[in-house]
XYZ file of C-alpha atoms in Angstrom:
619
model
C -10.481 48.381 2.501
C -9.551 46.087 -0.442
C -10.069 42.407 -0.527
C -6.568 40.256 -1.640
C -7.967 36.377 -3.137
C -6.314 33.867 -1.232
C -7.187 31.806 -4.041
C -4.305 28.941 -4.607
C -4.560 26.091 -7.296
C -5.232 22.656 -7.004
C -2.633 20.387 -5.318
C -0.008 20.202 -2.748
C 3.448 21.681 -3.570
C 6.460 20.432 -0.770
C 9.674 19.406 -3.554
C 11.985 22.971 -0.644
C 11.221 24.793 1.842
C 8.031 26.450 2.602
C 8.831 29.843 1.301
C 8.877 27.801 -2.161
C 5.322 26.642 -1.633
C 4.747 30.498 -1.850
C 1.125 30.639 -3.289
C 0.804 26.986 -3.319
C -1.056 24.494 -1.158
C 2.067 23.344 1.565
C 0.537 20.157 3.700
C -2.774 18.089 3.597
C -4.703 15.445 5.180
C -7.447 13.515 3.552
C -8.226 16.535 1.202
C -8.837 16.097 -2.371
C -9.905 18.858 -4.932
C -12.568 18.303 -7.382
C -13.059 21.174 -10.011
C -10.955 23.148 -8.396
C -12.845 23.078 -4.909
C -11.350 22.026 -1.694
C -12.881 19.185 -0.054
C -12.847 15.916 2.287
C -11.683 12.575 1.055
C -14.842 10.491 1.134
C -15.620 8.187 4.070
C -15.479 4.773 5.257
C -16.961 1.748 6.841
C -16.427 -2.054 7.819
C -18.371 -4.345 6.242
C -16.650 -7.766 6.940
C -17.703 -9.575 10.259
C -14.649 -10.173 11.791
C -11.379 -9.563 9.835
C -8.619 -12.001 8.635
C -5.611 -12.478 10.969
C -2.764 -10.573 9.376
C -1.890 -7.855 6.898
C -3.268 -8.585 3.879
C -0.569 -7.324 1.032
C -2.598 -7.858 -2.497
C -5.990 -7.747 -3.192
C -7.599 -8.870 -6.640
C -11.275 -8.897 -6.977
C -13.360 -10.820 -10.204
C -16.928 -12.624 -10.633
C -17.614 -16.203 -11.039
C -19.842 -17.313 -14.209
C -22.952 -16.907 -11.825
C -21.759 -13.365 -11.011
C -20.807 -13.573 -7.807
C -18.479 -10.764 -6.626
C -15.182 -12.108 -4.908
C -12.269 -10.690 -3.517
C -8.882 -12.359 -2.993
C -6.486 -11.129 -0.257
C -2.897 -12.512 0.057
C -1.031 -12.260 2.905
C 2.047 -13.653 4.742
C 0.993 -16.954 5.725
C -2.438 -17.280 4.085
C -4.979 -16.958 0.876
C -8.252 -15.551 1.956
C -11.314 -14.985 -0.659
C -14.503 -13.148 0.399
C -18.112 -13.896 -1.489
C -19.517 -10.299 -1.428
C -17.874 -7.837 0.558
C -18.915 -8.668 4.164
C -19.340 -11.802 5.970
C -16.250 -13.932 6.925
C -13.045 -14.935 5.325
C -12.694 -18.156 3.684
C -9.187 -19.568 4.321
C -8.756 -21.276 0.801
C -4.142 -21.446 1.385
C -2.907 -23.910 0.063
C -1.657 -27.079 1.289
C 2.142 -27.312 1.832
C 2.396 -23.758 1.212
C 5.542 -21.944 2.180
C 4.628 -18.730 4.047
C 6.667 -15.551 3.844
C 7.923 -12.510 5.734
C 5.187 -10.054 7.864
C 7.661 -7.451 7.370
C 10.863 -6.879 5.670
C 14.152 -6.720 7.861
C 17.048 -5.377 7.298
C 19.886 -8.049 6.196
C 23.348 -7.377 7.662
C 26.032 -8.777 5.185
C 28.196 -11.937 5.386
C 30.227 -11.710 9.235
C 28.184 -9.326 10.838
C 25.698 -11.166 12.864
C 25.697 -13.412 15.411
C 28.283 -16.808 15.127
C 25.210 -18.673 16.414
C 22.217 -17.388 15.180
C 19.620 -15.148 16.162
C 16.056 -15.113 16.277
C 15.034 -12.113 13.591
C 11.674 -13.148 11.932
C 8.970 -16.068 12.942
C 8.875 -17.639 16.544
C 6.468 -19.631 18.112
C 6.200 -20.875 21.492
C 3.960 -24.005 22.553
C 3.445 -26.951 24.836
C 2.952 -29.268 22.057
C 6.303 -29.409 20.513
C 8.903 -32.416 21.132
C 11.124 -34.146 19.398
C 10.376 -36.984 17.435
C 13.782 -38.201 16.258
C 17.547 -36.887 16.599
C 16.516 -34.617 13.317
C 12.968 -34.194 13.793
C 10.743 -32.059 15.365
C 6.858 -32.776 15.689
C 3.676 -30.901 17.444
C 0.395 -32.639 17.901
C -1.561 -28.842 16.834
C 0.893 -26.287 15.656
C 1.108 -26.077 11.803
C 4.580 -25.508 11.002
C 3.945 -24.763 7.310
C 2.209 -21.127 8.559
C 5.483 -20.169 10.192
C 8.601 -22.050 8.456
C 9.897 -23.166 5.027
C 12.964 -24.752 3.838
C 15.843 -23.930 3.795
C 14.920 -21.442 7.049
C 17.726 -21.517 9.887
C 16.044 -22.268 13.129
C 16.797 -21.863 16.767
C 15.415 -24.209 19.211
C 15.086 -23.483 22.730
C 13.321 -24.646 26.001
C 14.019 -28.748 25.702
C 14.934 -30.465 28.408
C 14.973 -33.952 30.130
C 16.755 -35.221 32.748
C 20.066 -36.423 31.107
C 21.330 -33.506 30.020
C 19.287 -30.748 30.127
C 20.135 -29.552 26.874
C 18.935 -26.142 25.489
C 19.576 -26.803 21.620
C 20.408 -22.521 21.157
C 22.263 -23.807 18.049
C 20.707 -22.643 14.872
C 19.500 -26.013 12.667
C 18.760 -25.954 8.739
C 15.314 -27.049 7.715
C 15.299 -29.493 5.337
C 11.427 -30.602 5.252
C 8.250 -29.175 6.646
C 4.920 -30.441 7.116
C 1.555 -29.709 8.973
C 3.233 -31.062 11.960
C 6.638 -32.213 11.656
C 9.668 -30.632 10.459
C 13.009 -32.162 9.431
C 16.465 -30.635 10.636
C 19.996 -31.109 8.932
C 21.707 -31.616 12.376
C 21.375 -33.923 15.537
C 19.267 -32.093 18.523
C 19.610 -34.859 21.033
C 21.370 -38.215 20.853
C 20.045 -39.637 24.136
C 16.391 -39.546 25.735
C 13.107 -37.606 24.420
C 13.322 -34.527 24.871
C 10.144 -31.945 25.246
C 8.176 -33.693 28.435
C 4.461 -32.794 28.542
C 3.937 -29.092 29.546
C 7.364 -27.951 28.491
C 7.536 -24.864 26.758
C 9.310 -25.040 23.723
C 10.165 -21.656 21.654
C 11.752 -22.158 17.539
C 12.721 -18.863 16.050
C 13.783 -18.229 12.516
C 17.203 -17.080 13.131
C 20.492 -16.156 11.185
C 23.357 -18.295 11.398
C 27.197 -17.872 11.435
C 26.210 -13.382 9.896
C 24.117 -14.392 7.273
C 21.384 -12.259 6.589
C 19.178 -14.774 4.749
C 19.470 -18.341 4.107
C 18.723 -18.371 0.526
C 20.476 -14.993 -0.184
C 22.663 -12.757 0.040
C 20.183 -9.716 0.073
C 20.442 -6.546 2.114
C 16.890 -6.298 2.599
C 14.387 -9.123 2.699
C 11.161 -7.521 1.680
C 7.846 -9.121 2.967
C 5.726 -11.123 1.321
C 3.659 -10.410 -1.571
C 1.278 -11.687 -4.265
C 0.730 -11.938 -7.894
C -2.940 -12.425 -8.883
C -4.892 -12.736 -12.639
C -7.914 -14.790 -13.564
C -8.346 -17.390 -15.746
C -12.301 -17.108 -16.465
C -13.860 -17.701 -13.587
C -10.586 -19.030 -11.708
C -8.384 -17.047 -9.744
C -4.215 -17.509 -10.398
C -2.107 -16.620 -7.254
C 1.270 -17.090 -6.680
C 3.409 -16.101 -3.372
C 6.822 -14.653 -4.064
C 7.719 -16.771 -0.807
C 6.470 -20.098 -2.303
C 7.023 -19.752 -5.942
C 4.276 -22.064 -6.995
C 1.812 -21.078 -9.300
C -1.943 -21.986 -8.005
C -5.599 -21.575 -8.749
C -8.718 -21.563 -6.830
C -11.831 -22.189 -8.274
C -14.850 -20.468 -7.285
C -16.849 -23.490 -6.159
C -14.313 -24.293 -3.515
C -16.134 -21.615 -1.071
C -19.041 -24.396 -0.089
C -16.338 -27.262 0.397
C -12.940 -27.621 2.621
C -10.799 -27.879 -0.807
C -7.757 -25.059 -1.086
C -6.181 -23.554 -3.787
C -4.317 -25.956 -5.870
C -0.801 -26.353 -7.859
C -1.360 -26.228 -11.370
C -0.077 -28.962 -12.962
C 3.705 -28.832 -14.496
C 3.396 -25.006 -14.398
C 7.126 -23.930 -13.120
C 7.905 -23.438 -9.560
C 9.964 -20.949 -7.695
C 8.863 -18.185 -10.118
C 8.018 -14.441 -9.039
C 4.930 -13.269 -10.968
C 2.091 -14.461 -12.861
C -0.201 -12.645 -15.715
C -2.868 -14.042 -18.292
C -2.214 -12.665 -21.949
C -5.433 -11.762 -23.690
C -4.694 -14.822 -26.017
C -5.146 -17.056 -22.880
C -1.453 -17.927 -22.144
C -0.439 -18.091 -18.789
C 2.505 -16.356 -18.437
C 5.683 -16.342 -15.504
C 7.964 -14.212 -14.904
C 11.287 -15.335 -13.031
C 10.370 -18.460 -13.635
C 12.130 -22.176 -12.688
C 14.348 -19.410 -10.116
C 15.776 -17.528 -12.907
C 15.086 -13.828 -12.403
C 15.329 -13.157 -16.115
C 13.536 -16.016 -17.772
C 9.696 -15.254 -19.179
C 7.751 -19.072 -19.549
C 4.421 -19.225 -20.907
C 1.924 -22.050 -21.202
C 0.070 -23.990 -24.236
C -3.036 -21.438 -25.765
C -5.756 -21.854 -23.265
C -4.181 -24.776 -21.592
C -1.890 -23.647 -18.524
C -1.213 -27.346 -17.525
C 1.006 -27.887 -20.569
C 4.517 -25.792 -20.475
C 6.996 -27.830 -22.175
C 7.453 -26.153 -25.827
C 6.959 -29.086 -28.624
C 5.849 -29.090 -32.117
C 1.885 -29.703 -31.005
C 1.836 -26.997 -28.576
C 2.595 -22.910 -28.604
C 4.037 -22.973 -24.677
C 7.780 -21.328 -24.849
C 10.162 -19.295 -22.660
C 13.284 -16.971 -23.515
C 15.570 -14.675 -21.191
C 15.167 -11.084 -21.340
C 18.416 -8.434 -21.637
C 18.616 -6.646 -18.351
C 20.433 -6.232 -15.612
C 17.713 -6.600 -13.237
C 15.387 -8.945 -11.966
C 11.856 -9.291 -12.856
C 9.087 -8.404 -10.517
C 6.006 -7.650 -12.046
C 4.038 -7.970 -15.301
C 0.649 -6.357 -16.136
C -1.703 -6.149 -19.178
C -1.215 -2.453 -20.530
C -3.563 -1.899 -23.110
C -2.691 -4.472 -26.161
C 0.348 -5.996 -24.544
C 1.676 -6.722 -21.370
C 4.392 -4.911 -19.581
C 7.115 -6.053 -17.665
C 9.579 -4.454 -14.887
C 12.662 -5.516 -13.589
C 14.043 -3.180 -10.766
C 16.108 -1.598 -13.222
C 13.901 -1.183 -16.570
C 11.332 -1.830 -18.144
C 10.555 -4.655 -21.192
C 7.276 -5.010 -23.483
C 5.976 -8.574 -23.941
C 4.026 -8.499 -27.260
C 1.895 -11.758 -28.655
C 3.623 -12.075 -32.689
C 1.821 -15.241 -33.743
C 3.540 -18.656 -34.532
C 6.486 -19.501 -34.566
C 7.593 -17.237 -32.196
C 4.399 -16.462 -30.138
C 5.610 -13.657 -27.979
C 8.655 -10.919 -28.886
C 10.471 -8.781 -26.427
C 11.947 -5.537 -25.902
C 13.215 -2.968 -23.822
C 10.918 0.338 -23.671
C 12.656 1.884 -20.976
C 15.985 2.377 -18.746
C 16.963 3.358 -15.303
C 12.834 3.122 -14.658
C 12.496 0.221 -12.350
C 9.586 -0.364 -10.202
C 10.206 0.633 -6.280
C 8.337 -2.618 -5.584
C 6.230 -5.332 -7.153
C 3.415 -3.472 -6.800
C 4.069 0.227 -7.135
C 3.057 0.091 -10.740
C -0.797 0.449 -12.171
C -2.302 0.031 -15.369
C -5.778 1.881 -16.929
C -7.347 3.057 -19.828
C -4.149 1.504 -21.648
C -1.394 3.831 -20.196
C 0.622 2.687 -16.767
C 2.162 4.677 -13.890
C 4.734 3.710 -11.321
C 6.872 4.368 -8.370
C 10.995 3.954 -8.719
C 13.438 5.142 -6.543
C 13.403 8.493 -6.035
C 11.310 8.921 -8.955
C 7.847 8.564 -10.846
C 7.291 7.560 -14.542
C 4.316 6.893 -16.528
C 3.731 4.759 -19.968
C 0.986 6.017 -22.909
C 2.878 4.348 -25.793
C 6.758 5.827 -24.684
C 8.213 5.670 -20.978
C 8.687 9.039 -19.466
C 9.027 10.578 -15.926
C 5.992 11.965 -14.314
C 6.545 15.080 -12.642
C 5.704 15.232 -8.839
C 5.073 17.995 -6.840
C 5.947 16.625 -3.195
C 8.440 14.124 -4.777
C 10.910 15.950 -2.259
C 8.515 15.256 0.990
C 8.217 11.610 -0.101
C 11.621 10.098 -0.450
C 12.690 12.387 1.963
C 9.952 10.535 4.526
C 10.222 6.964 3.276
C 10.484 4.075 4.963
C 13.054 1.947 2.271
C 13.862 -1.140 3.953
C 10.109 -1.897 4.261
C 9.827 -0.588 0.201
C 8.487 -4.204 -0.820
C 5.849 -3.304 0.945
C 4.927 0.089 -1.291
C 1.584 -0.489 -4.059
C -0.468 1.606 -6.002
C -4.332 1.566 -7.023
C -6.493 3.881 -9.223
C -9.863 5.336 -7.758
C -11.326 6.367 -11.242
C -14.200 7.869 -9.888
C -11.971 11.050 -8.965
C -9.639 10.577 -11.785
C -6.639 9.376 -9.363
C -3.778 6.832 -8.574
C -3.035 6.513 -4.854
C 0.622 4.791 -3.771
C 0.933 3.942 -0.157
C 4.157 3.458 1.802
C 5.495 3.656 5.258
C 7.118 6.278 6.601
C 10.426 6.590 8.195
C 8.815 6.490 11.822
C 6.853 3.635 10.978
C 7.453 -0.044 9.665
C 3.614 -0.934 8.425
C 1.619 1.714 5.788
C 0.963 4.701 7.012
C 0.899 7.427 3.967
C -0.192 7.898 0.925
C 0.422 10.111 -2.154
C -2.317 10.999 -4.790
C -1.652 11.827 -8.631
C -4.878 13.412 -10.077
C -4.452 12.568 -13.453
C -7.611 14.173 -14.628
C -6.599 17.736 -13.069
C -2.806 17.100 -12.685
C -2.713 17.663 -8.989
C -0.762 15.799 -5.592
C -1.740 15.668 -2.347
C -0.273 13.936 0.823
C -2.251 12.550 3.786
C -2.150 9.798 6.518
C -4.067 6.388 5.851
C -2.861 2.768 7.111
C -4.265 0.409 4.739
C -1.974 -2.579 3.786
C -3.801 -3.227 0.479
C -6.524 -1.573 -1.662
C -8.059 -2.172 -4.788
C -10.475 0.384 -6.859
C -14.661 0.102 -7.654
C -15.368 -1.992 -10.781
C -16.282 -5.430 -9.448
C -17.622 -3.987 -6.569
C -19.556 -0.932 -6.281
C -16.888 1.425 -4.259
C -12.924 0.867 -3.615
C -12.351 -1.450 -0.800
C -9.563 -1.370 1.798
C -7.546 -3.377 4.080
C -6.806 -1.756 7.480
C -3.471 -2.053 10.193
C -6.295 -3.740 12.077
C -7.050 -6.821 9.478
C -10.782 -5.516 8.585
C -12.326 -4.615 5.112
C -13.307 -1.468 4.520
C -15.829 0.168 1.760
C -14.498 3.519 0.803
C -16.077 6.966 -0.884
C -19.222 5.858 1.086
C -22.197 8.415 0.138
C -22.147 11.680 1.875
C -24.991 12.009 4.338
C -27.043 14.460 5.431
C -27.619 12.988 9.214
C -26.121 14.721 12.135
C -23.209 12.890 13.911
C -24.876 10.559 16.520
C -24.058 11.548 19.770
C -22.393 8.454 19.772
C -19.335 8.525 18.220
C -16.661 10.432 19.998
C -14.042 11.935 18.086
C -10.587 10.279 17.112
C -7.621 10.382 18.967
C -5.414 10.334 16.206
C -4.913 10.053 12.111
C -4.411 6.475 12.607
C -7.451 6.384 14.827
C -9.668 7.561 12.355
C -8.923 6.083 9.712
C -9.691 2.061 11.651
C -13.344 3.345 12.363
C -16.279 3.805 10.506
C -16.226 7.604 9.049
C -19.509 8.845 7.599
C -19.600 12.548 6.220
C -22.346 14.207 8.090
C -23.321 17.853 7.468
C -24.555 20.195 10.370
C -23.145 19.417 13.599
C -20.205 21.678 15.066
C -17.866 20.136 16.130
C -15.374 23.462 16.917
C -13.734 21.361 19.812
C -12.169 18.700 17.867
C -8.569 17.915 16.468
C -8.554 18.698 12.901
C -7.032 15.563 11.222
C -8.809 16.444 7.883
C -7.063 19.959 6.868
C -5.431 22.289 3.988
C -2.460 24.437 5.005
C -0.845 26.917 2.351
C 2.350 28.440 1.551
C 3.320 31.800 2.939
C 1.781 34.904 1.588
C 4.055 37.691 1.753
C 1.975 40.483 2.553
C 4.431 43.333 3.933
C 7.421 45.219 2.429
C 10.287 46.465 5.354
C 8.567 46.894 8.678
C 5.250 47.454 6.809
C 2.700 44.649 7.621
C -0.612 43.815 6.526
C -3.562 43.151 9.229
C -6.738 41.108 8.013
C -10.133 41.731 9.542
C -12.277 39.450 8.141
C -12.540 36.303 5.400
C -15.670 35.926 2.851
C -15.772 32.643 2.322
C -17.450 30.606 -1.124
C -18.386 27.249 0.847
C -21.643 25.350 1.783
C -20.099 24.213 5.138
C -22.750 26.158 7.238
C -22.029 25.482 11.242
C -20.404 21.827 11.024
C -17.243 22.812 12.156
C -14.872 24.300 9.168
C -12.746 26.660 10.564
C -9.553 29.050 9.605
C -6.264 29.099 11.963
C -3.202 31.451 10.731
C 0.611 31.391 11.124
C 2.758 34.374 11.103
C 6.506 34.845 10.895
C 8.559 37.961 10.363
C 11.454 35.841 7.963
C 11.329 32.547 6.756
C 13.468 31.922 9.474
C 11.687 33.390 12.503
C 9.542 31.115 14.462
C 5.757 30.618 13.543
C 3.085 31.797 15.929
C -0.457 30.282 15.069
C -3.339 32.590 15.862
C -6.462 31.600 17.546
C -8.880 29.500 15.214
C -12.056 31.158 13.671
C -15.163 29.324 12.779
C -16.319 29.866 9.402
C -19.428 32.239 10.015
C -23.155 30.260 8.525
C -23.416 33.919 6.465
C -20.046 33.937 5.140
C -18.543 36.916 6.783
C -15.915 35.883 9.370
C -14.208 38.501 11.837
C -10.318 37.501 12.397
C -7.175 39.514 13.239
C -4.205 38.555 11.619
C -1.050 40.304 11.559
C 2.109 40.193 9.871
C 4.591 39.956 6.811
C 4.849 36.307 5.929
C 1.113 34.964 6.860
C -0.108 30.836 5.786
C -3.469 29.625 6.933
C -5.200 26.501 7.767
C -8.769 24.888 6.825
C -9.499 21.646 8.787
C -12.692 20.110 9.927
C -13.676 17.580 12.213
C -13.026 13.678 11.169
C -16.442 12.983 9.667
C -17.854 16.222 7.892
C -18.880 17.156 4.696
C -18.263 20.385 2.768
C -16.748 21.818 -0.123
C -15.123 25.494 -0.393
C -13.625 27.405 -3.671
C -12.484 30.877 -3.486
C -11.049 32.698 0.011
C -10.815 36.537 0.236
C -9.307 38.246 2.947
C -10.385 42.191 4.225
C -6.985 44.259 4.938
C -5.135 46.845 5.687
C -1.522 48.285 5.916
C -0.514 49.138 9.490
C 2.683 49.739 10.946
C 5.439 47.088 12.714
C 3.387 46.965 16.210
């Protein structure tokens, strides 16, 4: 009987149907291939004590001039920097800072929402909250800087007092906010104090009169992100929902101090980046979307241009607006959401000249772009490009399956990192079903392959600074990822997941010898159809040799079968991949794909599959 070589290449293919992944690798879940082999993504663990409080968006890690490691995560509301990789948070946000969206929303146009207001983003409810004046409202704990900014719209509820027992469901412009006071443009009572001791008072952010934002006319308000450099040993951050341009200096992790403004550096800008000359440089800066400023040579407290300093700014041609810069090899790159613009360091006079490199190749998101080894490679809409000297499109192989399965109104929330150790850039993104991270898609740019799998991590930054890549999880806790293989057995323990989502917010360490037949697969491989029968011929399989070093920890084989790429699937029983490397199945059928999964937390590799058969008739 002869043996047919199930052998497919490297990589998911999913841009049709699954008759047109024919010989190709169809779906995946934390599967990788390394020299051609099929095998697990690496595992995971937790190595902060407790977490930080909500989804951290950008991550940035660098070491101080005593080498500590640190790692800066940016969320909504707060700055958090770790010393090390485990341990607690240190809550180094700035003072007065103006937090931002959790998640983007979807805006509804001019007329189309409520003529009052509703509430849509932020609310807090507490027992704390009265008002201090006709305009004012003031809390004796709740920090009103973590949940509101100017010019928000609120809605005010739950005040009463025995004059009038007013409501206040009116939405009220913010005009000022502080710790513990914030500053209304309308009257919310003209008699009596309102907000007795015990009274439960709830303020939402709300939209007023159909707006869908108060400072814009957007359809979608994305959620809040970061921009982070260094300068040295100094971290730059700047919120896209505060605009200022910080820095936090090392040293600050033994005291109570914060991050701080830098001095005259512009405000309301979108992005920050440090040249390799030592200029600071915005983008978007002073609320123009178009307008590059830079600082004095190694001074970023000095931005007015003059004849005794090199600071300048200029306005770049596009249509777009800026939204993120990056060092690319010698010069830095910049994207609007409509092109792309080089930023190259000329000398004096003119110290930086501009030009566009590329149209209709805008990033997706602030941070769907990544740079290494001097070339760049980013997400658009609907498309993927890379830079090595000229802008092109990258190829994708389960482009299709993406956009298809994306999640747009939360797109802001979309980023990319490298893991060089594998040779790969990973871009998460939410799903349609879901409105926080849940997928990924990986570009092996060493072997030119894609895969697809199931990971929520909000941010995610590759090894370099630290040892291995480090993630954020749904769950606010740090994880350390490609942890070393190990050749334990699982401990009895650790039960397996309930779910993709499950196991990826638990430790997962890749043991080798323990069968675990029973389990859900979540890790697995599925390919194509092979069309193995002409007319009512059909082919039957008897038995797989398999080239793996599994051994008994659970790898096993299922198969699908379907008369016509219509006809319904049926999925055979699953088979255990036999320790000596013969393994007895029967299969049947004309269009036949299999399956190899494993159990959450093993280890294995396996290369070429051949399958014993024969011809036999339709039944």
């Amino acid at each position: 009987m002869p043996l047919v070589s199930l052998e497919l290449p490297a990589g998911v293919y999913r841009n049709g149907t699954k008759l047109q992944s024919k010989g190709r690798w169809y779906d995946a879940n934390m599967i990788r291939w390394k020299n051609g082999r099929l095998r697990p993504i690496g595992g995971w663990e937790q190595t902060d004590t407790s977490g930080i409080t909500d989804a951290g968006r950008t991550m940035k890690a660098w070491k101080d001039n005593s080498g500590n490691k640190l790692l800066a995560i940016g969320t909504a509301t707060k700055l958090w920097v770790y010393q090390g990789n485990s341990g607690t948070a240190y809550d180094a946000t700035p003072s007065a800072f103006n937090a931002g969206r959790v998640t983007a929303l979807s805006g509804l146009g001019f007329g189309a929402g409520p003529f009052n207001g509703s509430g849509v983003d932020v609310t807090v409810t507490a027992t704390d909250i009265s008002i201090g004046s006709s305009t004012t409202i003031v809390s004796t704990s709740t920090d009103f800087t973590e949940l509101f900014s100017a010019p928000d719209l609120i809605q005010a509820s739950g005040f009463t007092n025995s004059a009038n027992n007013k409501t206040y469901s009116n939405s009220h412009r913010i005009t000022a906010v502080s710790a513990n006071s914030m500053t209304v443009d309308g009257t919310l009572v003209t008699t009596g104090a309102d907000g007795s001791a015990g009274q439960s008072i709830t303020l939402s952010k709300a939209r007023g009169y159909g707006e869908d934002l108060s400072t814009g006319t957007s359809l979608i308000l994305g959620a809040n992100t970061w921009s982070f450099d260094v300068w040295g040993e100094y971290l730059i951050a700047l919120s896209k929902s505060d605009g200022k341009i910080y820095e936090f200096r090392p040293n600050y992790l033994t005291t109570s101090s914060k991050a701080t403004v830098i001095s005259n550096a512009p405000t309301n800008s979108l992005g920050v980046v440090v040249s390799k000359e030592r200029y600071l440089v915005a983008i978007g800066a002073s609320n123009d979307p178009r307008k590059v400023a830079w600082s004095d040579q190694e001074d970023n407290t000095v931005w007015s241009a003059s004849a005794t300093n090199s600071a300048g700014s200029f306005l770049i041609d596009s249509a777009g607006e800026l939204q993120v810069a990056l060092k690319v090899g010698d010069r830095i790159l910049m994207w609007t959401d409509v092109d792309c613009h080089a930023l190259d360091y000329v000398g004096p006079p003119y110290i930086f000249g501009r030009r566009k490199i590329g149209d209709a190749c805008g990033v997706i998101s602030p941070q769907s772009v990544v740079s290494f080894r001097g070339i760049s490679a980013w997400m658009s809409d609907g498309q993927f490009w890379t830079y090595d000297g000229v802008v092109k499109p990258l190829r994708c192989e389960v482009q299709s399956y993406v956009f298809d399965d994306i999640n747009l109104v939360q797109k802001s929330k979309i980023y990319a990192t490298t893991n060089q150790q594998f040779g790969e850039i990973w871009w998460f993104y939410c799903s349609k079903s879901s409105d926080e991270i849940d997928r990924y898609i990986i570009w092996n740019y060493a072997e030119n392959w894609w895969s697809i799998g199931q990971m929520p991590r909000t941010s995610f930054i590759d090894s370099g600074v630290y040892d291995r890549p480090m993630g954020l999880g749904t769950d606010f806790k740090l994880y350390e990822h490609e942890s070393d293989a190990s050749t334990a057995t699982r401990p009895s323990s650790i039960g397996p997941p309930s779910s993709a989502s499950d196991m990826c917010l638990r430790d997962r360490k890749l043991y080798r010898g323990t069968d675990q037949t029973g389990e859900t697969g979540f890790v697995y491989a599925e390919s194509g159809p092979f069309e193995i029968g002409i007319g009512e011929r059909r082919v039957q399989g008897n038995q797989l040799i398999t080239d793996t070093d599994a051994g008994t920890n659970g790898l096993r084989f299922a198969f699908k079968q379907q008369a016509t790429p219509e006809d319904a699937e049926t999925t055979s029983d699953s088979y255990d991949i036999a320790s000596d490397g013969y393994t007895d199945i029967r299969v049947q059928g004309r269009e036949v794909s299999f399956k190899v999964e494993s159990p959450f937390d093993q280890n294995w590799d396996i290369g070429n599959i051949r399958m014993d058969v024969k011809q036999v008739g339709k039944r």
